[in-house]
Tab-separated table of C-alpha atoms and ligand atoms in Angstrom:
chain	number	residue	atom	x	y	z
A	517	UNK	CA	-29.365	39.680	-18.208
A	518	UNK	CA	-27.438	36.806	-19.371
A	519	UNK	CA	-26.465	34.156	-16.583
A	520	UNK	CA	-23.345	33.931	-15.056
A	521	UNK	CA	-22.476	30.479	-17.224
A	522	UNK	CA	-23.038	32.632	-20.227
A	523	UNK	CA	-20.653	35.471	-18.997
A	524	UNK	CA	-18.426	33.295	-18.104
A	525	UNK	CA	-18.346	31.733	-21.424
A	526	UNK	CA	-18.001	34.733	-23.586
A	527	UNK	CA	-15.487	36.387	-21.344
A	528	UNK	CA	-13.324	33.428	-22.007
A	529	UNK	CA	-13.658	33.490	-25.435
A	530	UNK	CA	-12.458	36.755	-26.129
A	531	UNK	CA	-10.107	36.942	-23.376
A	532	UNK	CA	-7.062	34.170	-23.492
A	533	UNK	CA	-6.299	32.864	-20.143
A	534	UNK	CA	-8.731	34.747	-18.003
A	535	UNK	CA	-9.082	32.040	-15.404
A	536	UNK	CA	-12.761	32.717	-15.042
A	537	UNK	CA	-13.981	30.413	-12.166
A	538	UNK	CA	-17.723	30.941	-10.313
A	539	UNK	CA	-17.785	31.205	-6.822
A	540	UNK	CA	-21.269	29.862	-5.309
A	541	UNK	CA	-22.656	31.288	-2.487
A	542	UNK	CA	-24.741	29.212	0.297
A	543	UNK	CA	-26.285	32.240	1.571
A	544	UNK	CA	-30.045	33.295	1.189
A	545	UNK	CA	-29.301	35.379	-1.416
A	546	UNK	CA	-27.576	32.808	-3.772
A	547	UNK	CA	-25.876	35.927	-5.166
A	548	UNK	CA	-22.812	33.860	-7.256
A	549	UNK	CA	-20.092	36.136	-8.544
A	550	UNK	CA	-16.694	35.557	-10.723
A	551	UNK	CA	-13.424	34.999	-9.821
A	552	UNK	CA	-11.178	36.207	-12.265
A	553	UNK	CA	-6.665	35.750	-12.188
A	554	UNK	CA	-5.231	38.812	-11.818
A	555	UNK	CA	-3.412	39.128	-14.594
A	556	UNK	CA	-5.490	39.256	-16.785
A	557	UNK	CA	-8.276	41.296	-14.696
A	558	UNK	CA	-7.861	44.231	-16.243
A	559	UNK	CA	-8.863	43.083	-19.687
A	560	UNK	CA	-11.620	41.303	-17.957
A	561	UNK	CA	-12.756	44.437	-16.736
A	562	UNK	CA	-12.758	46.197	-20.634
A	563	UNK	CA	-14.619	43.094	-21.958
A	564	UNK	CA	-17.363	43.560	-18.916
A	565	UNK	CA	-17.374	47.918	-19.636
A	566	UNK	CA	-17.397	47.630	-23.217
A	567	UNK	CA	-19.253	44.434	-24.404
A	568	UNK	CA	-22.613	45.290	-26.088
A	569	UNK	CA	-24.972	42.988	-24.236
A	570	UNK	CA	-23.591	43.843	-20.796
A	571	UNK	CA	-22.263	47.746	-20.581
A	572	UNK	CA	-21.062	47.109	-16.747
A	573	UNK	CA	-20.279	51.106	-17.046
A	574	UNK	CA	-20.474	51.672	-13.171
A	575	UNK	CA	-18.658	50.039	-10.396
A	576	UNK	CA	-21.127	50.793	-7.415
A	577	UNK	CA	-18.661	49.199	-4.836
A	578	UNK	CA	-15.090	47.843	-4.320
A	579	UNK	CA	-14.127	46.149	-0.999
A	580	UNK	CA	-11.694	43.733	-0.019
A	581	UNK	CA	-12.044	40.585	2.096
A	582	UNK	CA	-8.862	38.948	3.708
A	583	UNK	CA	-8.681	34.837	3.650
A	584	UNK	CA	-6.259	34.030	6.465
A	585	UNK	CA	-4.313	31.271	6.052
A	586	UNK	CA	-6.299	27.897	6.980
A	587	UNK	CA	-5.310	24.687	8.907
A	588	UNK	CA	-8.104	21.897	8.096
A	589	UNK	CA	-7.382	18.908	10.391
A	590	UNK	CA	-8.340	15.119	9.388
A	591	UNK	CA	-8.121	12.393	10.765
A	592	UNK	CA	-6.614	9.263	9.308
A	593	UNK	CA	-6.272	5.369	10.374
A	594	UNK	CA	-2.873	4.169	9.493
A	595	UNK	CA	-1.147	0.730	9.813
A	596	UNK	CA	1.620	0.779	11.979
A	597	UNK	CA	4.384	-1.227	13.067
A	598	UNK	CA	4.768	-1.072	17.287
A	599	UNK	CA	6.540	-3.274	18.722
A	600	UNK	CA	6.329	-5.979	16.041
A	601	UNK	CA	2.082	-5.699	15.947
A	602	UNK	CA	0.756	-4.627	13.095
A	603	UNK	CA	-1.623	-2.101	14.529
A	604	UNK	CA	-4.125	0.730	13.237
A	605	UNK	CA	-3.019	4.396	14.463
A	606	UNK	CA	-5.342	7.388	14.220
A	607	UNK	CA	-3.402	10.170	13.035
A	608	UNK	CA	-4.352	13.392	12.290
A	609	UNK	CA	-2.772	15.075	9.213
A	610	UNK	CA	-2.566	18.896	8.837
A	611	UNK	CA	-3.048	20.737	5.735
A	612	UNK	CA	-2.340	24.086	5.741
A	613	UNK	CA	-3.729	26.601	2.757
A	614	UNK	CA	-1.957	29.668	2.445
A	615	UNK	CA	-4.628	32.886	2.570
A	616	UNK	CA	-4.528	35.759	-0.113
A	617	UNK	CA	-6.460	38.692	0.197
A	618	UNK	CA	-9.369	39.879	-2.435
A	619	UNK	CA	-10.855	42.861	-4.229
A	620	UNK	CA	-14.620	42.513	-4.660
A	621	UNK	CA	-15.826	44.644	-7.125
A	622	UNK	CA	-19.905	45.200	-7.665
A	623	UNK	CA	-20.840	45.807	-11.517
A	624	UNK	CA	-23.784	47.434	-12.766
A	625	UNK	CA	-25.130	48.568	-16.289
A	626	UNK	CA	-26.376	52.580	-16.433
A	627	UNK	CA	-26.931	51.737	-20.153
A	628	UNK	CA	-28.832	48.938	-20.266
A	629	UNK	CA	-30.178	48.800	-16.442
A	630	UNK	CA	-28.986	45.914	-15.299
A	631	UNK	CA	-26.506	44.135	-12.571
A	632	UNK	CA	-24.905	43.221	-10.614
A	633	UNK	CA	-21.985	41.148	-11.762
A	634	UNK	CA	-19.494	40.477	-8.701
A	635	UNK	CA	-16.129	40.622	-9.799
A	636	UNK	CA	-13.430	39.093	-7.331
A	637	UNK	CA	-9.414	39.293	-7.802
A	638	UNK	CA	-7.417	37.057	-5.384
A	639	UNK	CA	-3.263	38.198	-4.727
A	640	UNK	CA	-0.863	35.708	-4.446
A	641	UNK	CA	-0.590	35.669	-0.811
A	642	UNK	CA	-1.155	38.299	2.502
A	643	UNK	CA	2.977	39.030	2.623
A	644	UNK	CA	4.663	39.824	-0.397
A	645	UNK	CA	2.478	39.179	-3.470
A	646	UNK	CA	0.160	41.163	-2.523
A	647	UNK	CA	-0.500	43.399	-6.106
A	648	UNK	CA	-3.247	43.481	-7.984
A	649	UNK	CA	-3.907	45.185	-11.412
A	650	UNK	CA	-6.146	48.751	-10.740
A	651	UNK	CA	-9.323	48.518	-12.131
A	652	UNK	CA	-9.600	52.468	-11.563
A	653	UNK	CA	-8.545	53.355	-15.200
A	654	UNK	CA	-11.502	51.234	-16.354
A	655	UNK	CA	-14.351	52.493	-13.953
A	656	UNK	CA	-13.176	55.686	-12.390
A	657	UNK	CA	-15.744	55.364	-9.245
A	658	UNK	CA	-13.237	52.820	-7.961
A	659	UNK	CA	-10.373	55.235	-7.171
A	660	UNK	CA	-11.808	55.745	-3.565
A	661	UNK	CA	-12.469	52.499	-2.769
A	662	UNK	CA	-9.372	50.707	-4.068
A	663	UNK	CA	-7.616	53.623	-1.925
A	664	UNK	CA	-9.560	52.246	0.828
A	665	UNK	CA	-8.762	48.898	-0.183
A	666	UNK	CA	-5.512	49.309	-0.116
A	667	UNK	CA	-5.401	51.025	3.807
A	668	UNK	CA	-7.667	48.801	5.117
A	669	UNK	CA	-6.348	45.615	3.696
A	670	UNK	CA	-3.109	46.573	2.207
A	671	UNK	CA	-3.488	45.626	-1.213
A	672	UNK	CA	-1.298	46.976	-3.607
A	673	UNK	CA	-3.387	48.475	-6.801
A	674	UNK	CA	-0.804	48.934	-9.627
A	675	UNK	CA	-1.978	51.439	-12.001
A	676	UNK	CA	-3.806	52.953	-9.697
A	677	UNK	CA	-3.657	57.197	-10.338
A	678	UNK	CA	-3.218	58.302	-6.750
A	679	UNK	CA	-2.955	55.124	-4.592
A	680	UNK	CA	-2.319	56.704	-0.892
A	681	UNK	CA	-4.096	55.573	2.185
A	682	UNK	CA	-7.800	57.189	2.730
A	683	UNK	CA	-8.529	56.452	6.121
A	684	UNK	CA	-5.312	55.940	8.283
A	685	UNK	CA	-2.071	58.135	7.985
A	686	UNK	CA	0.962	57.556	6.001
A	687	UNK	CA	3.634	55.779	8.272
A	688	UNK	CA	0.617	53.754	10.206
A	689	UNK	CA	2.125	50.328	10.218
A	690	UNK	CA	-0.900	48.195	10.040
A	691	UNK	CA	-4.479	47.290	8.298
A	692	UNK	CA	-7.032	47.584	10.414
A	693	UNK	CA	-9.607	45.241	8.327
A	694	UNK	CA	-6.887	42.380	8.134
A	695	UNK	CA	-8.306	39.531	10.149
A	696	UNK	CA	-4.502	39.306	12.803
A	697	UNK	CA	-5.022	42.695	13.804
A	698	UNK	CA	-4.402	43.696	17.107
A	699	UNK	CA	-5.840	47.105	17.861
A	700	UNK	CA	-4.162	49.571	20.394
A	701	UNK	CA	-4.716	49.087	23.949
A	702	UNK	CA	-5.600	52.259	24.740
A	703	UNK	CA	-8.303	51.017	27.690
A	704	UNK	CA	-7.114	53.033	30.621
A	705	UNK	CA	-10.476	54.911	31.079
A	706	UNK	CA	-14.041	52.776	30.982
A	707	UNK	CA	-16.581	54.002	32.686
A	708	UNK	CA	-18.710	51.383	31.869
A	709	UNK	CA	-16.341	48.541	31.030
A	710	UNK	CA	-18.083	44.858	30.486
A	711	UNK	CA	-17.495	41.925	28.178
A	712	UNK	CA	-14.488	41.906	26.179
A	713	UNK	CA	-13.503	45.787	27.053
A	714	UNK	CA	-13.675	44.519	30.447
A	715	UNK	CA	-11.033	42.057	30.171
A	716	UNK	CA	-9.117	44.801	28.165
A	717	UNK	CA	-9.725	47.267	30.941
A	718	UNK	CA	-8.707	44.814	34.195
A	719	UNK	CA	-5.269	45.304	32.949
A	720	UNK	CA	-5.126	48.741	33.497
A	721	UNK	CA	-7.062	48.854	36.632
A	722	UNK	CA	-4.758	48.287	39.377
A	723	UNK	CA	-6.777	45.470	41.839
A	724	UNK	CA	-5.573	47.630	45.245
A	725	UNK	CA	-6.856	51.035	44.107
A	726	UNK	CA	-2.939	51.951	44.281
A	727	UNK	CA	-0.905	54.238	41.937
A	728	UNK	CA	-2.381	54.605	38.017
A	729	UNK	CA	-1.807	51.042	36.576
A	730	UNK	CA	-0.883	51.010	32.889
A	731	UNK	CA	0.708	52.895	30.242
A	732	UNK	CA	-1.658	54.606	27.785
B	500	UNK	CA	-15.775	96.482	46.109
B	501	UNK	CA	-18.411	98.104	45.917
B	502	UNK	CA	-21.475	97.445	48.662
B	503	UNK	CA	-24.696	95.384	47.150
B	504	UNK	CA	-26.712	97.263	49.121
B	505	UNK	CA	-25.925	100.644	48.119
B	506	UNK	CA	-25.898	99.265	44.840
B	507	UNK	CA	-29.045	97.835	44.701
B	508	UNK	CA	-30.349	101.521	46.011
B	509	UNK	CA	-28.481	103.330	43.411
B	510	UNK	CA	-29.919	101.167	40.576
B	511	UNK	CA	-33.112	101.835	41.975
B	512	UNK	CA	-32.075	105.603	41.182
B	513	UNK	CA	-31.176	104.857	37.814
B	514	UNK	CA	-27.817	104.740	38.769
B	515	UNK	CA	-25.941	101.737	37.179
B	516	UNK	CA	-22.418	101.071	39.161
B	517	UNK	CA	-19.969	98.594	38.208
B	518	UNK	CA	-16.905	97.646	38.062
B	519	UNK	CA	-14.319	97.098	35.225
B	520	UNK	CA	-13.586	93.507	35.923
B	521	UNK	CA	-17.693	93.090	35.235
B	522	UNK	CA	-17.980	95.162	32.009
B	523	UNK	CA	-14.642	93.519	30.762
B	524	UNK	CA	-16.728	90.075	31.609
B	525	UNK	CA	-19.664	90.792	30.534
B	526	UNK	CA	-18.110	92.891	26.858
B	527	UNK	CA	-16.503	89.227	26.504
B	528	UNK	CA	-18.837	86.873	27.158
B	529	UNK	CA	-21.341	88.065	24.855
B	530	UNK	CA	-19.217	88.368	21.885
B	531	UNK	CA	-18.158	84.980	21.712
B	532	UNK	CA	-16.678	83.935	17.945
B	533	UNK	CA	-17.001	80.297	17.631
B	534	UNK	CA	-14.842	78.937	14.495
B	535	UNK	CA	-16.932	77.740	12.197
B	536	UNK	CA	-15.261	74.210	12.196
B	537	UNK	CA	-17.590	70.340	12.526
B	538	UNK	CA	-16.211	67.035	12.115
B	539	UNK	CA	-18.872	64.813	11.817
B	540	UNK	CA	-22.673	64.199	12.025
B	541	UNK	CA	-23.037	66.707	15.210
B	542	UNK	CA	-22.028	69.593	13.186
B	543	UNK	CA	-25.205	69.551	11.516
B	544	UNK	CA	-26.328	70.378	14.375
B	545	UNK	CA	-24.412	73.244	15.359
B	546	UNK	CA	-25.377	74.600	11.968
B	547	UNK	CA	-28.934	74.278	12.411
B	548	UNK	CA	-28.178	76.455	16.100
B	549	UNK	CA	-26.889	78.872	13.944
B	550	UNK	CA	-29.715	78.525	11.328
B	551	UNK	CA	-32.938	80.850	12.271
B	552	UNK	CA	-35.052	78.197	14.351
B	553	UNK	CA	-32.893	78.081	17.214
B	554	UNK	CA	-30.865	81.343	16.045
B	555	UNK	CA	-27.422	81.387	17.856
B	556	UNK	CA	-27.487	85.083	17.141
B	557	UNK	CA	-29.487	85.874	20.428
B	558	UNK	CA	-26.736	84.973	22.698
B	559	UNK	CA	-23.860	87.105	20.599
B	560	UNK	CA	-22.864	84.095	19.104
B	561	UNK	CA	-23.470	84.406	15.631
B	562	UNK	CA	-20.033	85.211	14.062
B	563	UNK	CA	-18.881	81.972	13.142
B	564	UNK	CA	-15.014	82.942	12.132
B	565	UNK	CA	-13.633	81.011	9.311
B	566	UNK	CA	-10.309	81.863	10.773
B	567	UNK	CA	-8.703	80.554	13.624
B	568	UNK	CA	-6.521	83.785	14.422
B	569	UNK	CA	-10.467	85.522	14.380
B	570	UNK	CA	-12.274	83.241	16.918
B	571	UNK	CA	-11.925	82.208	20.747
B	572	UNK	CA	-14.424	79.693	20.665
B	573	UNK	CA	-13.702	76.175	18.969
B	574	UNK	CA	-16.336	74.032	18.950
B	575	UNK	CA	-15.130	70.306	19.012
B	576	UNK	CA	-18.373	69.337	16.910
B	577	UNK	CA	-17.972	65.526	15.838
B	578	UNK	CA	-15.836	62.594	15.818
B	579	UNK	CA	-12.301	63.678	15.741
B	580	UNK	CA	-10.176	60.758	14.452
B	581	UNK	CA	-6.802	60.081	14.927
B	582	UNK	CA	-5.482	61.414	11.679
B	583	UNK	CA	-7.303	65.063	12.246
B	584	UNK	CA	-6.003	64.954	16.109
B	585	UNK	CA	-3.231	67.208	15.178
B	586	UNK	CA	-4.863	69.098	12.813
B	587	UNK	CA	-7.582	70.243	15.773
B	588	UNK	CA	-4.365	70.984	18.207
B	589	UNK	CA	-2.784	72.671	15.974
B	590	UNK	CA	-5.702	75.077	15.071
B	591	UNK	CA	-6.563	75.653	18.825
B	592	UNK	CA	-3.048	76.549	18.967
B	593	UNK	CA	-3.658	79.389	16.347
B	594	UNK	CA	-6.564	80.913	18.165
B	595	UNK	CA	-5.900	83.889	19.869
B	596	UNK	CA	-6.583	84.455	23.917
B	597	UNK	CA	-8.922	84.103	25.609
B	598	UNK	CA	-10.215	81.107	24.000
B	599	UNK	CA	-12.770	78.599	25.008
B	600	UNK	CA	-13.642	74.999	23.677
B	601	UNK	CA	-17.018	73.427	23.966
B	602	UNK	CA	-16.340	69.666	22.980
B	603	UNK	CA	-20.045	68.679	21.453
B	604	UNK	CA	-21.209	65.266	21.845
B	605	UNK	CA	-20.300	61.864	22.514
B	606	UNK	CA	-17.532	61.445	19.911
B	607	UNK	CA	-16.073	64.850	20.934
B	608	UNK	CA	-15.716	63.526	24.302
B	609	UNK	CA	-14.972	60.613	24.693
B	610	UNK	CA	-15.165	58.646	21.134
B	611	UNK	CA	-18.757	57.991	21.427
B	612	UNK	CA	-20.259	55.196	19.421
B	613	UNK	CA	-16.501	54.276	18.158
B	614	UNK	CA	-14.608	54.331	21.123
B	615	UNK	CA	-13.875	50.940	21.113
B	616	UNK	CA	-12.484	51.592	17.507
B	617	UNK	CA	-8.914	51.825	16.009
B	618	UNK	CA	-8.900	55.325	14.972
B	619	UNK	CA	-10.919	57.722	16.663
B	620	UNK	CA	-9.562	59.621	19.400
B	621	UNK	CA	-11.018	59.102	22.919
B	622	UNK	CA	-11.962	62.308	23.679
B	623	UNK	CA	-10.499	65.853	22.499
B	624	UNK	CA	-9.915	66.702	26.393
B	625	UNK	CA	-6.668	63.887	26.084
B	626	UNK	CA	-5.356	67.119	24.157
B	627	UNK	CA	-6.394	70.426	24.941
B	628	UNK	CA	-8.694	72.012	27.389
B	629	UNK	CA	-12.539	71.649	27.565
B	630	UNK	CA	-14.400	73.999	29.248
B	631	UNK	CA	-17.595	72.501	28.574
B	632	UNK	CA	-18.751	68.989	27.684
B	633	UNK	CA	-22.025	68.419	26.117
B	634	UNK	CA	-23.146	64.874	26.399
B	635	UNK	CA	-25.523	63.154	23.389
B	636	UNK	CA	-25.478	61.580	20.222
B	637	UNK	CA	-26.168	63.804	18.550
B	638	UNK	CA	-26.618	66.797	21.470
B	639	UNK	CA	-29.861	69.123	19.986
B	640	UNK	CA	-29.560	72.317	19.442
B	641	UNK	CA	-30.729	73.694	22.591
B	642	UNK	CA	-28.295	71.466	24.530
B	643	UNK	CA	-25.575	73.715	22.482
B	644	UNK	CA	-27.332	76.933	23.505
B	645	UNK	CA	-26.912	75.466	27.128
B	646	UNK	CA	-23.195	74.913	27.206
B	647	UNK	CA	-22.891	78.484	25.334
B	648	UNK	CA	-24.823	79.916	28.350
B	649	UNK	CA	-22.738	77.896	30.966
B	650	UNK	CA	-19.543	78.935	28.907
B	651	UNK	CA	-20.876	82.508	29.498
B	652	UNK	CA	-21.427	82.025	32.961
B	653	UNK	CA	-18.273	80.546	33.328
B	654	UNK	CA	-16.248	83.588	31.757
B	655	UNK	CA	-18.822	86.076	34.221
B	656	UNK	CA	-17.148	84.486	37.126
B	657	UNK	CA	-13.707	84.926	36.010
B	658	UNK	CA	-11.065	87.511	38.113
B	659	UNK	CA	-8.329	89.331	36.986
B	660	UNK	CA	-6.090	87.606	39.395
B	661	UNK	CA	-5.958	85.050	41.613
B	662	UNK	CA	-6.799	81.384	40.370
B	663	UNK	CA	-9.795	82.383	38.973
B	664	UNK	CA	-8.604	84.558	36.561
B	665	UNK	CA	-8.610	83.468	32.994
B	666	UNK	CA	-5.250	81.571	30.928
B	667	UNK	CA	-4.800	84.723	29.236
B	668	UNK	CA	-3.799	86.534	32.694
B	669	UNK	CA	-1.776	83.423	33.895
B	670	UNK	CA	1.699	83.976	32.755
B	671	UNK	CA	2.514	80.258	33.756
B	672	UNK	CA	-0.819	78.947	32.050
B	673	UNK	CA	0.338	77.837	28.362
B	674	UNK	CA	-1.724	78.939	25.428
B	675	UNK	CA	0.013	76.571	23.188
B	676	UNK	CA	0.015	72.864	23.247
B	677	UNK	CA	1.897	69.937	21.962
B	678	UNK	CA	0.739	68.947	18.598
B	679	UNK	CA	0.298	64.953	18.691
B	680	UNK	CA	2.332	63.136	15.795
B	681	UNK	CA	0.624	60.635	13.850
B	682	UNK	CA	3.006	57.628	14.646
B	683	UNK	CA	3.491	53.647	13.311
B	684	UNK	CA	0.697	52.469	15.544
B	685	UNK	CA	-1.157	55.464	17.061
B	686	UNK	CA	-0.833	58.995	17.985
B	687	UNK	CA	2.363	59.607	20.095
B	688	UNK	CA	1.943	60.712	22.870
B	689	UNK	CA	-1.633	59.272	22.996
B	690	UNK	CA	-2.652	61.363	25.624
B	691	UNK	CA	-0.975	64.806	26.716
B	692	UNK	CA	-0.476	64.267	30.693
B	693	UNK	CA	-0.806	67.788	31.461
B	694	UNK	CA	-4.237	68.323	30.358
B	695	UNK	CA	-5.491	64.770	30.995
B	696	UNK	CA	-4.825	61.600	33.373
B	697	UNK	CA	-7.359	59.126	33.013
B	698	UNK	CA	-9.245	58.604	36.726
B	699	UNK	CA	-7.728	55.849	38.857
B	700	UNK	CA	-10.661	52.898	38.520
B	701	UNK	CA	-10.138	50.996	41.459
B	702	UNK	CA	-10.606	46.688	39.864
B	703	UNK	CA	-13.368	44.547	41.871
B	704	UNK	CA	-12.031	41.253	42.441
C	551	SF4	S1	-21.695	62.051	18.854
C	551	SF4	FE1	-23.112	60.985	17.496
C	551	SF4	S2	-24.004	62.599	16.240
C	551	SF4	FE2	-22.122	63.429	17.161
C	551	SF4	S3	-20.506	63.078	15.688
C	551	SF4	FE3	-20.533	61.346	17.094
C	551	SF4	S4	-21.827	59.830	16.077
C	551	SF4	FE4	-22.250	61.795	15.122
């Protein structure tokens, strides 16, 4: 299969503005994948389906991953007036990244036998901008997944066919897969409690043996 | 009442004396109708008790209903999540009386390997009433056949009156129970008190 570089290439070629970026990866595995904008991910998507020398025709996986939003510390040395002295400060400047959450899609080629291609789409935030372009009209395998994309992680798909949630109920508030969770405290009976679930458990356990502590 | 002795002689005549309350027992408890209703990965394993190598059939056991309204035996075979919660009430609630439920496994019971999850229930006995419990992950078949022959022991023991008589004969025993709603962050109630109060643990510190 081509490389990545050469994807990358063609896809901006024949698509105008399609923001095509490769994301490296550290791990073992070295497995790069692309980073495409979302607006334009959808016509990313035909080019990748219908090109001739790739034929991604299957989608073998969707998920999502959630980027919270980051705080990188540094410190600095300033110069500083105090009292009159010129002297050198340490300070330590904040820089906060907003997070976005994104749809990971995993590309392979029936046709021609070949994959994967890793195909990310990043929203424009975790609150409000959190839409992305459906990618279910193009490979029809995703309609599951981006359903359970959009309950777990709570992204938006627009286009999707039948976007409800897949695993939780409609009218449950939150995403369980979001990294701020907080899952229900439901720890009033442990048999075995230890660790974490221990800590959980404590505060239902009244210390004197007294009446049933905690609300379930 | 009648005597054990002279009944023992009688039998010994070829005589066979009993008394209603055991044939009604023992007419029941071998014509259990299980629904024919699994959840998860242990339902494969109540299928394969029903299957011919372990053969649910010899215990009267066989007729798995596909109708609540036609079975008194639900089988709580699998995790049961928060979103089918209801769902399970709600068909227990259709079954007629007298009806059992066997809770199969570790999910059943108590949420098993995803207890400590966000949305499996912790145990179908926070909602309606298990007779038996079958522990494992997944219970085999023959563990099944052993809470089916405890279930039937249970319902041999059972009176017409006094406390040990079965729901059906309690006026003041319900045969329906609240359906759970699926709320904004978990089933409401989460638990129904009247069926289930978790243990008092008693903290070490
Ligand atoms: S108890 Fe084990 S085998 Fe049974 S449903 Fe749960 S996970 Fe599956």
């Amino acid at each position: 299969m081509e490389s990545l570089e050469e994807i990358k290439a063609r896809v901006e070629a024949s698509v105008t503005g399609a923001a095509v970026e490769i994301v490296p990866n550290d791990a073992p595995c070295q497995q790069r994948s692309l980073r495409v904008g979302r607006e334009k991910a959808r016509e990313v998507a035909e080019f990748l389906r219908d090109d001739p020398r790739l034929r991604l025709d299957y989608a073998s996986n969707a998920t999502g991953v959630d980027w919270p939003d980051t705080v990188t510390k540094q410190k600095v040395k300033v110069k500083k007036q105090i009292n009159g002295v010129e002297q050198e400060v340490e300070e330590t400047l904040e820089e906060r990244k907003p997070g976005c959450l994104e749809a990971v899609y995993h590309l392979y080629s029936m046709a021609l036998k070949q994959g994967p291609v890793i195909l990310r789409v990043r929203t424009a935030d975790r609150m409000q901008g959190v839409h992305l372009p459906s990618l279910t009209p193009v490979w029809r395998g995703a309609e599951f997944q981006e359903r359970e994309i959009y309950d777990l992680y709570g992204i938006v798909f627009d286009g999707h066919p039948d976007l409800r949630r897949l695993l939780m109920w409609e009218g449950y508030r939150h995403h369980p897969m979001r990294k701020d969770f907080v899952e229900p405290d439901d720890y009033e009976y442990e048999p075995t409690p230890h660790d974490e679930v221990l800590e959980k458990a404590k505060a239902h356990y009244p210390a004197d043996g007294g009446t049933q502590g905690g609300t379930a | 009442m009648i005597d054990e002795g002279l009944r023992n002689e009688l039998s010994k005549q070829g005589v066979v004396v009993t008394g209603f309350q055991d044939l009604y027992n023992w007419g029941r408890k071998n014509s259990l109708w299980p629904m024919q209703f699994g959840l998860a990965c242990c339902a494969i394993e109540m299928i394969a008790t029903a299957m011919a190598r372990f053969d649910l059939s010899r215990f009267g056991s066989e007729v798995f209903r596909n109708s609540p309204r036609q079975s008194d035996l639900m089988i709580v075979a699998g995790t049961v999540t928060k979103k089918m919660a209801p769902q399970v009430v709600r068909l227990y609630n259709q079954m007629s009386e007298p009806k059992y439920v066997i809770a199969m496994g570790a999910c059943a019971i108590s949420g098993g390997p995803f207890k400590q999850g966000y949305n499996v229930l912790k145990g179908i006995d926070r909602f309606i009433p298990v007779d038996v419990h079958i522990p494992g992950c997944p219970p085999r078949p023959e563990a099944l056949l052993h809470a089916l022959i405890t279930l039937q022991e249970k319902i041999s023991k059972e009176t017409f009156t006094g406390p040990g008589r079965p729901r059906h004969l309690d006026p003041n025993a319900p045969s329906e129970f609240p359906i759970p709603v699926c709320g904004p962050d978990d089933l409401t109630p989460p638990s129904n008190p009247e069926v289930w109060r978790p243990p008092t643990m008693v903290r070490e510190d």
